[in-house]
């Protein structure tokens, strides 16, 4: 596939790095110089070769390190993976979706052989080989959702659909931007989004829910979300906030380029065929400011977005206290030149 | 005491209405503290139908978190069954039994503190009763049941913000984000970013 899996950490010594390839394909989320919440969804169709949109589930150089980090999080706190009893079928749907996609998109790494309900799954990078009976969870070491999401980058939630609403009733959440699955599990769409500022008033969630209730199998959609994280810490959970919160007070003009990271979530939404649930993979990409500014268009644009962001959003995303330092750093890379529309660095 | 007026809040925060008598095959009232008055008002609103309604009513009453005990008032209504429990947890097995035995057409009325309403509502939902068979009215204390998002322990009857988690001892601020599954608000460490910098506690939930 033209790259190797990194040996790196997302905690303690934080050896996480992006290769030049990973920087060039980073999913920069801003298609213009300003940002406000909107119903930003587009069809999740295969994108440019080499980009994070090329395949349904992007596998990149951080794959193995992220799976090791997930395992550490789950050992510390098993509540990060929960599934209400009626969600098992949706878990099987998700397992099928991911296994089929990966075997199709990365045949050198993943294989899926099926004879009726007798399935044989091979994950070469993780050195896993599993024969199991589809829809019989006693033949897997974990429930189906946990089994497959221990082998897939990104957080995952599963939403049941009933009473004209979506209910978050299962999830694997170890790389989240400061929200708690354990607290939110069982909530409806507007309830779990309750803490988000401004978007409710703008009707964003009413329109997004209406759209999702009609989401069709075979026609997934995607959207971006983003925030800022100090150090390449995947597990910015509220559970562990007392551990990582103090790092927000450690940002200085000298270290901001190394320690402040743009955190981008590539979120996709899939209608599942058997359960009629919606799967919501939340794939997290991290890039430190020093890496990001190697792309001149992104540096200019991020400077303008961060500088002009509504203070309620900066506060919600947790970087209000560091905004001035971030803007001062980024301004060095903004010569005032116009930026072209769209995300791509070179266009 | 009359109906509580709440400030505008976020969408996960529960809202309460006023109990109204509704036609039903049976009536279950669960109340604590000042919620007794909402139950009395409910039957007063029923007017001439009250006697017939009371003959098919079961009232479960618990004293409020500040000690308010108006059991005599609800007892005087003369419901078919009227039971006083020392606490919600003592009442819960009885409540669950009544819900499990329920037939079509049971009307449920919950009145009193948010904690009582939230805990009882959780049992009602778990029992699979239809949403429109349940009414709620807030009366009395605004004290909150708060889950510490860090240690997961729940502190009952929180009246100040911030407060100290009764389990892990962290200083927590109280969010309006509310989980019906836990019947609790969320508490988050207030001095995580600047350890030791804790603003004075304010009595926000009297
Ligand atoms: C159905 C699957 C979805 C799930 C499970 C989900 C979950 C969440 C959660 C847990 C949060 C954090 C809330 C908090 O602060 O506690 C959040 C934030 C947010 N969500 Fe969703 N969401 C979903 C779909 C969407 C869609 C379709 C939109 C489209 C408009 C959307 C827009 C947002 C926005 C704007 C935020 C604030 C993010 C920020 O500024 O960092 N979500 N979502």
Coordinates of C-alpha atoms and ligand atoms in Angstrom, one line a residue:
Chain A
X1 CA 0.0 0.0 0.0
X2 CA 3.0 2.3 -0.2
X3 CA 3.5 2.9 3.5
X4 CA 4.3 1.1 6.8
X5 CA 2.4 1.2 10.1
X6 CA 4.0 3.5 12.6
X7 CA 5.2 2.4 16.0
X8 CA 4.0 5.3 18.1
X9 CA 2.1 6.3 21.1
X10 CA -0.9 8.6 21.9
X11 CA -0.1 9.0 25.6
X12 CA 2.9 9.5 28.0
X13 CA 5.8 10.1 25.6
X14 CA 3.5 10.9 22.7
X15 CA 5.7 9.6 19.8
X16 CA 2.8 10.0 17.3
X17 CA 3.9 11.7 14.1
X18 CA 2.4 12.2 10.6
X19 CA 4.6 11.2 7.7
X20 CA 4.8 13.6 4.7
X21 CA 2.3 11.3 3.0
X22 CA -0.1 11.6 6.0
X23 CA 0.3 15.4 6.1
X24 CA -0.5 15.7 2.4
X25 CA -3.6 13.6 2.7
X26 CA -4.8 15.1 6.0
X27 CA -8.6 15.8 5.9
X28 CA -8.4 19.6 6.3
X29 CA -12.0 20.4 7.2
X30 CA -12.4 24.0 6.1
X31 CA -13.5 24.8 2.5
X32 CA -13.5 28.5 3.1
X33 CA -11.9 31.1 5.5
X34 CA -14.6 31.1 8.1
X35 CA -16.6 28.5 10.1
X36 CA -20.1 28.2 11.5
X37 CA -22.3 25.2 12.2
X38 CA -24.4 24.0 9.3
X39 CA -26.0 20.8 8.0
X40 CA -22.8 19.9 6.3
X41 CA -23.5 16.5 4.8
X42 CA -22.5 15.1 1.4
X43 CA -22.7 11.6 -0.2
X44 CA -19.9 9.4 1.1
X45 CA -18.7 8.3 -2.3
X46 CA -15.2 7.1 -3.1
X47 CA -12.9 10.2 -3.5
X48 CA -9.5 11.0 -5.0
X49 CA -7.1 8.1 -5.0
X50 CA -4.8 8.3 -2.0
X51 CA -7.1 10.6 -0.1
X52 CA -8.9 9.7 3.1
X53 CA -12.1 9.5 1.0
X54 CA -10.7 6.9 -1.4
X55 CA -12.3 4.0 0.6
X56 CA -15.3 3.5 2.8
X57 CA -13.1 3.0 5.9
X58 CA -9.7 4.6 5.6
X59 CA -6.8 2.5 7.0
X60 CA -3.7 4.6 7.4
X61 CA -0.2 4.5 9.0
X62 CA -1.6 4.9 12.5
X63 CA -3.8 1.8 12.4
X64 CA -1.9 -0.5 14.7
X65 CA -0.9 2.2 17.2
X66 CA -4.5 3.3 17.4
X67 CA -5.7 -0.2 18.0
X68 CA -3.2 -0.6 20.8
X69 CA -4.3 2.6 22.4
X70 CA -8.0 1.5 22.2
X71 CA -7.1 -1.7 24.0
X72 CA -5.4 0.3 26.8
X73 CA -8.4 2.6 27.2
X74 CA -10.8 -0.4 27.4
X75 CA -8.6 -2.1 30.0
X76 CA -8.8 1.0 32.1
X77 CA -12.5 1.6 31.5
X78 CA -14.7 -1.1 30.0
X79 CA -17.7 1.4 30.1
X80 CA -16.3 2.9 26.9
X81 CA -17.9 0.1 24.9
X82 CA -21.5 -0.5 25.6
X83 CA -24.4 -2.0 23.8
X84 CA -28.0 -2.1 25.0
X85 CA -29.4 -5.7 24.6
X86 CA -31.6 -5.0 21.6
X87 CA -28.7 -3.6 19.6
X88 CA -26.9 -6.8 18.8
X89 CA -28.3 -7.1 15.3
X90 CA -27.1 -3.7 14.5
X91 CA -23.6 -4.8 15.7
X92 CA -23.8 -7.7 13.2
X93 CA -24.8 -5.3 10.5
X94 CA -21.8 -3.1 11.3
X95 CA -19.4 -6.1 11.4
X96 CA -20.6 -7.2 8.0
X97 CA -20.3 -3.6 6.6
X98 CA -16.7 -3.2 7.8
X99 CA -15.5 -6.7 6.9
X100 CA -16.9 -6.5 3.4
X101 CA -15.5 -3.0 2.8
X102 CA -12.0 -3.7 4.1
X103 CA -11.8 -7.0 2.2
X104 CA -12.9 -5.2 -1.0
X105 CA -10.8 -2.1 -0.5
X106 CA -7.6 -3.6 1.0
X107 CA -7.4 -7.2 -0.3
X108 CA -3.7 -7.5 0.6
X109 CA -4.5 -6.9 4.3
X110 CA -8.0 -8.2 4.8
X111 CA -9.9 -11.3 3.6
X112 CA -13.4 -12.4 4.1
X113 CA -14.5 -15.9 3.0
X114 CA -18.1 -16.9 3.4
X115 CA -20.0 -20.1 3.0
X116 CA -23.5 -19.4 4.1
X117 CA -23.3 -18.3 7.8
X118 CA -19.8 -19.8 8.2
X119 CA -17.4 -16.9 7.9
X120 CA -13.7 -16.7 7.9
X121 CA -12.0 -13.4 8.6
X122 CA -8.4 -12.6 8.1
X123 CA -6.8 -9.3 9.4
X124 CA -3.1 -9.6 8.4
X125 CA -1.8 -6.3 9.9
X126 CA -3.2 -7.3 13.4
X127 CA -2.4 -11.0 12.8
X128 CA -6.0 -12.1 13.5
X129 CA -7.7 -15.0 11.9
X130 CA -11.2 -15.9 13.0
X131 CA -13.7 -18.5 11.9
X132 CA -17.2 -17.8 13.2
X133 CA -20.9 -18.2 12.6
X134 CA -22.5 -15.0 11.4
X135 CA -25.3 -14.0 13.8
X136 CA -24.0 -16.3 16.6
X137 CA -22.1 -14.2 19.1
X138 CA -21.0 -17.2 21.0
X139 CA -18.5 -17.9 18.2
X140 CA -16.7 -14.6 18.7
X141 CA -14.5 -13.5 21.6
X142 CA -16.5 -10.3 22.0
X143 CA -20.0 -9.1 20.9
X144 CA -20.0 -8.3 17.1
X145 CA -19.7 -4.5 17.5
X146 CA -16.8 -4.7 20.0
X147 CA -15.1 -7.4 17.9
X148 CA -14.9 -5.4 14.7
X149 CA -14.3 -2.0 16.3
X150 CA -11.3 -3.4 18.1
X151 CA -9.9 -3.8 14.6
X152 CA -11.1 -0.5 13.0
X153 CA -9.9 3.0 13.5
X154 CA -12.3 5.6 14.8
X155 CA -15.1 5.6 17.4
X156 CA -18.5 4.1 16.5
X157 CA -22.0 4.6 17.7
X158 CA -25.2 2.7 16.7
X159 CA -28.5 4.5 16.6
X160 CA -31.8 2.7 16.8
X161 CA -34.7 4.4 14.9
X162 CA -38.2 4.7 16.4
X163 CA -40.8 7.3 17.3
X164 CA -39.4 9.6 14.5
X165 CA -36.1 9.9 16.4
X166 CA -32.7 8.3 16.6
X167 CA -31.5 6.7 19.9
X168 CA -27.8 6.3 20.7
X169 CA -27.9 2.8 22.1
X170 CA -24.5 1.2 21.4
X171 CA -21.0 2.5 20.9
X172 CA -17.3 2.0 21.0
X173 CA -16.0 5.4 22.2
X174 CA -12.3 5.7 23.1
X175 CA -11.1 8.6 20.9
X176 CA -13.8 11.1 21.6
X177 CA -13.8 14.9 21.7
X178 CA -14.9 15.3 25.3
X179 CA -18.3 13.5 25.5
X180 CA -19.3 10.5 27.5
X181 CA -21.0 7.4 26.0
X182 CA -21.8 6.1 29.4
X183 CA -23.7 9.3 30.2
X184 CA -25.3 9.7 26.7
X185 CA -26.3 6.1 26.0
X186 CA -30.1 5.9 25.6
X187 CA -30.6 9.5 24.6
X188 CA -32.4 10.9 21.6
X189 CA -30.8 13.0 18.8
X190 CA -31.7 16.4 20.4
X191 CA -30.8 15.2 23.9
X192 CA -27.3 14.0 23.2
X193 CA -26.7 17.2 21.1
X194 CA -28.0 19.4 24.0
X195 CA -24.7 20.9 25.1
X196 CA -23.8 22.2 21.6
X197 CA -24.1 26.0 21.4
X198 CA -26.0 28.0 18.7
X199 CA -26.8 25.0 16.4
X200 CA -30.2 24.3 18.0
X201 CA -31.3 27.8 17.5
X202 CA -30.2 27.8 13.9
X203 CA -32.3 24.7 13.2
X204 CA -29.3 22.6 12.3
X205 CA -30.3 19.6 14.4
X206 CA -33.9 19.7 13.3
X207 CA -32.9 19.6 9.7
X208 CA -30.1 17.0 10.2
X209 CA -32.4 14.6 12.1
X210 CA -35.1 14.9 9.4
X211 CA -32.5 14.1 6.8
X212 CA -31.1 11.1 8.7
X213 CA -34.5 9.5 9.4
X214 CA -34.8 9.1 5.6
X215 CA -31.2 7.8 5.1
X216 CA -31.2 4.9 2.7
X217 CA -29.2 1.7 2.8
X218 CA -26.4 1.9 0.2
X219 CA -26.3 5.7 0.2
X220 CA -24.0 6.7 3.1
X221 CA -23.2 10.3 3.8
X222 CA -20.3 12.1 5.5
X223 CA -19.5 15.3 7.3
X224 CA -16.6 16.9 9.2
X225 CA -16.4 18.0 12.8
X226 CA -13.3 19.5 14.3
X227 CA -11.7 20.8 17.6
X228 CA -8.3 21.4 19.1
X229 CA -6.3 19.0 21.3
X230 CA -3.2 19.6 23.3
X231 CA -0.7 16.8 22.5
X232 CA -1.7 13.9 20.2
X233 CA -4.1 12.4 22.8
X234 CA -6.8 10.3 21.3
X235 CA -8.6 9.7 24.6
X236 CA -9.8 13.2 25.4
X237 CA -12.7 11.8 27.4
X238 CA -14.6 13.7 30.1
X239 CA -13.9 10.6 32.3
X240 CA -10.2 11.5 32.1
X241 CA -10.5 15.3 32.0
X242 CA -8.7 15.7 35.3
X243 CA -5.7 14.0 33.7
X244 CA -5.5 15.9 30.5
X245 CA -7.2 19.2 31.5
X246 CA -4.0 20.6 33.0
X247 CA -2.2 20.4 29.7
X248 CA -4.4 23.2 28.3
X249 CA -2.7 25.5 30.8
X250 CA 0.8 24.6 29.5
X251 CA 0.6 26.1 26.0
X252 CA 3.2 28.8 25.4
X253 CA 4.3 30.7 22.2
X254 CA 7.3 28.4 22.2
X255 CA 5.5 25.1 22.3
X256 CA 2.2 25.8 20.6
X257 CA 3.4 24.6 17.2
X258 CA 4.5 21.3 18.6
X259 CA 1.8 20.7 21.2
X260 CA -1.4 22.2 19.7
X261 CA -3.2 19.8 17.3
X262 CA -6.0 20.3 14.9
X263 CA -8.4 17.3 15.6
X264 CA -10.6 16.4 12.7
X265 CA -13.4 13.9 12.8
X266 CA -14.5 12.4 9.5
X267 CA -18.0 11.2 10.4
X268 CA -20.0 8.9 8.1
X269 CA -23.6 7.8 8.5
X270 CA -24.8 4.4 7.2
X271 CA -28.2 2.9 7.2
X272 CA -27.9 -0.7 8.3
X273 CA -29.9 -3.4 6.4
X274 CA -31.2 -5.8 9.0
X275 CA -31.6 -3.7 12.1
X276 CA -32.6 -0.5 10.2
X277 CA -30.3 1.3 12.7
X278 CA -27.8 4.0 11.7
X279 CA -24.1 3.4 12.2
X280 CA -22.0 6.5 12.9
X281 CA -18.3 6.0 12.6
X282 CA -16.3 9.0 13.9
X283 CA -12.8 8.8 12.5
X284 CA -10.3 11.1 14.3
X285 CA -7.3 12.6 12.6
X286 CA -4.7 14.6 14.4
X287 CA -2.1 17.1 13.1
X288 CA 0.2 19.4 15.0
X289 CA 0.3 23.0 14.0
X290 CA 4.0 22.6 12.9
X291 CA 3.0 19.9 10.5
X292 CA -0.1 21.7 9.3
X293 CA 1.7 25.0 8.3
X294 CA 3.8 23.1 5.8
X295 CA 0.7 23.5 3.6
X296 CA 0.6 27.2 2.9
X297 CA -3.1 27.3 2.0
X298 CA -4.1 25.5 5.1
X299 CA -2.0 27.7 7.3
X300 CA -3.5 30.9 5.9
X301 CA -7.0 29.5 6.3
X302 CA -6.7 28.0 9.7
X303 CA -5.3 31.4 11.0
X304 CA -8.4 33.2 9.7
X305 CA -10.9 30.5 11.0
X306 CA -9.4 30.4 14.5
X307 CA -9.1 34.2 14.7
X308 CA -12.7 34.8 13.7
X309 CA -14.5 31.9 15.3
X310 CA -17.5 32.8 17.4
X311 CA -16.4 32.8 21.0
X312 CA -19.1 30.4 22.1
X313 CA -17.7 27.8 19.7
X314 CA -14.1 28.5 20.8
X315 CA -15.3 28.0 24.4
X316 CA -17.3 24.9 23.6
X317 CA -14.3 23.4 21.8
X318 CA -12.1 24.3 24.8
X319 CA -9.5 26.5 23.3
X320 CA -10.7 30.0 24.3
X321 CA -7.9 30.3 26.8
X322 CA -5.3 29.5 24.2
X323 CA -6.8 31.3 21.2
X324 CA -4.5 34.3 21.3
X325 CA -1.4 32.2 21.4
X326 CA -2.7 30.0 18.6
X327 CA -3.6 33.0 16.4
X328 CA -0.2 34.7 17.0
X329 CA 1.6 31.6 15.9
X330 CA -0.6 31.0 12.8
X331 CA -0.5 34.7 11.8
X332 CA 3.2 34.2 10.9
X333 CA 2.0 31.9 8.1
X334 CA -0.7 34.2 6.8
X335 CA 0.5 36.7 4.2
X336 CA -3.1 37.9 3.5
X337 CA -3.2 36.2 0.1
X338 CA -6.5 34.9 -1.0
X339 CA -7.2 31.2 -0.6
X340 CA -8.9 29.0 -3.2
X341 CA -12.3 27.4 -2.4
X342 CA -12.3 23.8 -1.2
X343 CA -10.2 21.6 1.1
X344 CA -7.4 20.4 -1.2
X345 CA -4.0 21.9 -0.3
X346 CA -2.7 22.3 -3.8
X347 CA -5.8 23.6 -5.7
Chain B
X1 CA -46.4 26.0 47.1
X2 CA -47.2 26.2 43.4
X3 CA -45.7 25.0 40.2
X4 CA -42.0 25.6 39.7
X5 CA -40.9 28.0 37.0
X6 CA -37.7 26.9 35.3
X7 CA -35.1 28.9 33.4
X8 CA -34.7 28.2 29.7
X9 CA -32.2 25.4 29.4
X10 CA -30.7 22.9 27.0
X11 CA -32.7 20.1 25.3
X12 CA -31.7 17.2 27.5
X13 CA -33.0 18.9 30.6
X14 CA -36.4 17.5 31.5
X15 CA -39.4 19.8 31.5
X16 CA -42.5 19.3 33.6
X17 CA -46.1 20.1 33.2
X18 CA -49.2 20.2 35.5
X19 CA -51.0 17.0 36.4
X20 CA -54.4 16.7 34.8
X21 CA -57.0 14.0 35.5
X22 CA -57.3 11.6 32.5
X23 CA -59.7 8.8 31.9
X24 CA -58.1 5.5 32.8
X25 CA -58.7 2.0 34.1
X26 CA -56.5 2.6 37.1
X27 CA -54.4 5.5 38.4
X28 CA -51.0 5.4 40.0
X29 CA -49.6 8.5 41.8
X30 CA -46.0 8.6 43.0
X31 CA -45.0 11.7 44.9
X32 CA -42.5 13.0 47.4
X33 CA -42.4 16.1 49.7
X34 CA -44.5 18.9 48.3
X35 CA -45.6 16.7 45.5
X36 CA -48.4 15.7 47.8
X37 CA -50.1 19.0 47.0
X38 CA -49.9 18.4 43.3
X39 CA -51.7 15.0 43.9
X40 CA -54.4 16.8 46.0
X41 CA -54.8 19.4 43.2
X42 CA -55.1 16.6 40.7
X43 CA -58.1 15.1 42.4
X44 CA -59.6 18.5 43.1
X45 CA -59.5 19.1 39.3
X46 CA -61.4 15.8 38.8
X47 CA -64.4 17.4 40.5
X48 CA -67.4 15.0 40.6
X49 CA -65.3 12.3 38.9
X50 CA -62.9 12.3 41.8
X51 CA -64.6 9.7 44.0
X52 CA -64.7 7.2 41.1
X53 CA -61.1 7.9 40.2
X54 CA -59.9 7.5 43.8
X55 CA -61.6 4.1 44.0
X56 CA -59.2 3.0 41.3
X57 CA -56.1 4.9 42.6
X58 CA -52.9 3.7 44.2
X59 CA -50.8 6.4 45.8
X60 CA -47.1 5.9 46.8
X61 CA -45.7 8.7 48.9
X62 CA -42.2 9.5 50.1
X63 CA -41.1 12.4 52.4
X64 CA -39.1 15.1 50.6
X65 CA -35.3 15.5 50.7
X66 CA -35.7 18.4 53.2
X67 CA -38.0 16.3 55.4
X68 CA -41.3 17.6 54.2
X69 CA -43.9 14.9 55.1
X70 CA -47.4 15.6 53.9
X71 CA -48.5 12.0 54.0
X72 CA -51.6 12.9 56.1
X73 CA -52.9 15.1 53.2
X74 CA -52.7 12.4 50.6
X75 CA -54.0 9.8 53.0
X76 CA -57.1 12.0 53.6
X77 CA -58.0 11.7 49.9
X78 CA -59.2 8.2 50.5
X79 CA -57.6 6.3 47.6
X80 CA -58.1 2.6 47.3
X81 CA -54.4 2.1 48.2
X82 CA -52.2 4.7 49.9
X83 CA -48.7 3.8 51.0
X84 CA -45.9 5.8 52.7
X85 CA -42.3 4.7 52.1
X86 CA -39.4 6.2 54.0
X87 CA -37.4 6.6 50.8
X88 CA -37.7 6.1 47.1
X89 CA -35.4 3.1 47.3
X90 CA -37.7 1.5 49.8
X91 CA -40.7 2.3 47.6
X92 CA -39.1 1.1 44.4
X93 CA -39.9 -2.7 44.7
X94 CA -43.5 -1.9 45.3
X95 CA -43.5 0.6 42.3
X96 CA -42.0 -2.0 40.0
X97 CA -44.6 -4.6 41.1
X98 CA -47.4 -2.3 40.4
X99 CA -46.0 -1.4 37.0
X100 CA -45.4 -5.1 36.2
X101 CA -49.0 -5.9 37.1
X102 CA -50.4 -2.9 35.2
X103 CA -53.1 -3.4 32.6
X104 CA -53.9 -1.3 29.5
X105 CA -55.2 2.1 30.5
X106 CA -53.1 2.7 33.6
X107 CA -52.5 6.4 34.1
X108 CA -49.3 7.4 35.9
X109 CA -48.9 10.7 37.8
X110 CA -45.4 11.7 39.1
X111 CA -45.1 14.7 41.4
X112 CA -42.4 16.3 43.6
X113 CA -38.7 16.7 43.2
X114 CA -36.8 16.1 40.0
X115 CA -35.1 13.2 41.6
X116 CA -38.3 11.4 42.5
X117 CA -39.8 12.1 39.1
X118 CA -36.6 11.0 37.3
X119 CA -36.2 7.8 39.2
X120 CA -39.9 6.8 39.0
X121 CA -40.0 7.7 35.3
X122 CA -37.1 5.4 34.7
X123 CA -39.1 2.5 36.1
X124 CA -42.1 3.5 34.2
X125 CA -40.2 3.5 30.9
X126 CA -38.5 0.2 31.7
X127 CA -41.9 -1.3 32.3
X128 CA -42.7 -0.4 28.8
X129 CA -45.7 1.9 29.5
X130 CA -46.6 4.2 26.6
X131 CA -45.1 7.8 26.9
X132 CA -48.5 9.4 26.8
X133 CA -49.7 7.5 29.9
X134 CA -47.2 9.4 32.1
X135 CA -47.6 13.0 33.5
X136 CA -45.1 14.8 35.7
X137 CA -45.3 18.0 37.8
X138 CA -42.4 19.5 39.7
X139 CA -43.0 20.7 43.3
X140 CA -40.6 21.4 46.1
X141 CA -36.9 21.2 46.3
X142 CA -34.7 21.8 43.2
X143 CA -31.9 19.7 44.6
X144 CA -30.2 17.5 42.0
X145 CA -29.0 14.0 41.6
X146 CA -25.6 14.3 40.0
X147 CA -23.4 11.7 38.4
X148 CA -19.6 12.4 38.6
X149 CA -18.5 11.8 35.0
X150 CA -15.0 10.8 36.4
X151 CA -15.7 8.2 39.0
X152 CA -19.3 7.5 38.0
X153 CA -20.6 7.8 41.6
X154 CA -23.9 9.6 42.1
X155 CA -24.3 12.3 44.7
X156 CA -27.9 12.8 45.9
X157 CA -29.5 16.1 46.9
X158 CA -26.9 18.4 45.5
X159 CA -27.9 22.0 46.3
X160 CA -24.7 23.9 45.5
X161 CA -22.6 24.5 42.4
X162 CA -19.8 23.6 42.5
X163 CA -20.0 20.7 45.0
X164 CA -17.7 18.0 46.2
X165 CA -18.3 14.5 44.8
X166 CA -19.3 12.3 47.7
X167 CA -17.4 9.4 46.2
X168 CA -14.1 10.6 44.8
X169 CA -13.9 14.1 46.4
X170 CA -13.3 16.0 43.2
X171 CA -14.8 19.5 42.9
X172 CA -17.6 19.3 40.3
X173 CA -19.6 21.9 38.5
X174 CA -23.2 20.8 37.7
X175 CA -24.2 20.8 34.1
X176 CA -27.8 20.9 32.8
X177 CA -27.0 17.9 30.7
X178 CA -29.3 15.2 32.0
X179 CA -29.5 11.4 31.4
X180 CA -32.9 9.8 31.8
X181 CA -31.3 6.4 32.0
X182 CA -29.3 7.5 35.0
X183 CA -31.9 9.9 36.2
X184 CA -29.1 12.2 36.9
X185 CA -27.4 15.5 35.9
X186 CA -23.7 15.5 34.9
X187 CA -20.9 16.7 37.2
X188 CA -17.6 17.7 35.7
X189 CA -14.3 18.6 37.5
X190 CA -14.3 22.4 37.8
X191 CA -10.6 22.8 38.5
X192 CA -9.2 20.3 36.1
X193 CA -7.3 22.9 34.0
X194 CA -6.2 24.9 37.0
X195 CA -6.0 22.5 40.0
X196 CA -6.9 24.2 43.2
X197 CA -8.8 27.1 41.7
X198 CA -12.3 26.4 42.9
X199 CA -14.9 29.2 42.9
X200 CA -17.0 29.5 46.1
X201 CA -20.1 27.2 46.1
X202 CA -23.3 28.9 45.3
X203 CA -26.7 27.5 46.4
X204 CA -28.3 27.2 43.0
X205 CA -30.7 24.3 43.6
X206 CA -32.6 25.1 46.8
Ligands
LIG1 C1 -26.5 10.2 14.3 C2 -25.3 10.3 14.7 C3 -24.7 11.3 15.5 C4 -24.2 11.2 16.8 C5 -24.2 9.9 17.6 C6 -23.7 12.4 17.2 C7 -23.1 12.7 18.4 C8 -22.6 13.9 18.9 C9 -22.1 14.1 20.2 C10 -22.0 13.0 21.3 C11 -21.6 15.4 20.2 C12 -21.0 16.0 21.5 C13 -22.1 16.7 22.3 C14 -21.6 17.2 23.7 O1 -20.9 18.2 23.8 O2 -21.8 16.4 24.6 C15 -21.9 16.0 18.9 C16 -21.6 17.2 18.6 C17 -22.0 17.8 17.4 N1 -22.8 17.2 16.4 FE1 -23.4 15.3 16.3 N2 -23.9 13.4 16.2 C18 -24.5 12.7 15.2 C19 -24.8 13.3 14.0 C20 -24.7 14.6 13.7 C21 -25.1 15.3 12.4 C22 -25.8 14.5 11.3 C23 -24.8 16.6 12.5 C24 -25.1 17.6 11.4 C25 -25.4 18.8 11.5 C26 -24.2 16.8 13.8 C27 -23.7 18.0 14.3 C28 -23.0 18.2 15.4 C29 -22.3 19.4 15.8 C30 -22.3 20.7 15.0 C31 -21.7 19.2 17.0 C32 -20.8 20.2 17.8 C33 -19.4 19.8 17.5 C34 -18.3 20.7 17.9 O3 -18.4 22.0 17.7 O4 -17.2 20.3 18.3 N3 -24.1 15.6 14.5 N4 -22.5 15.0 18.1

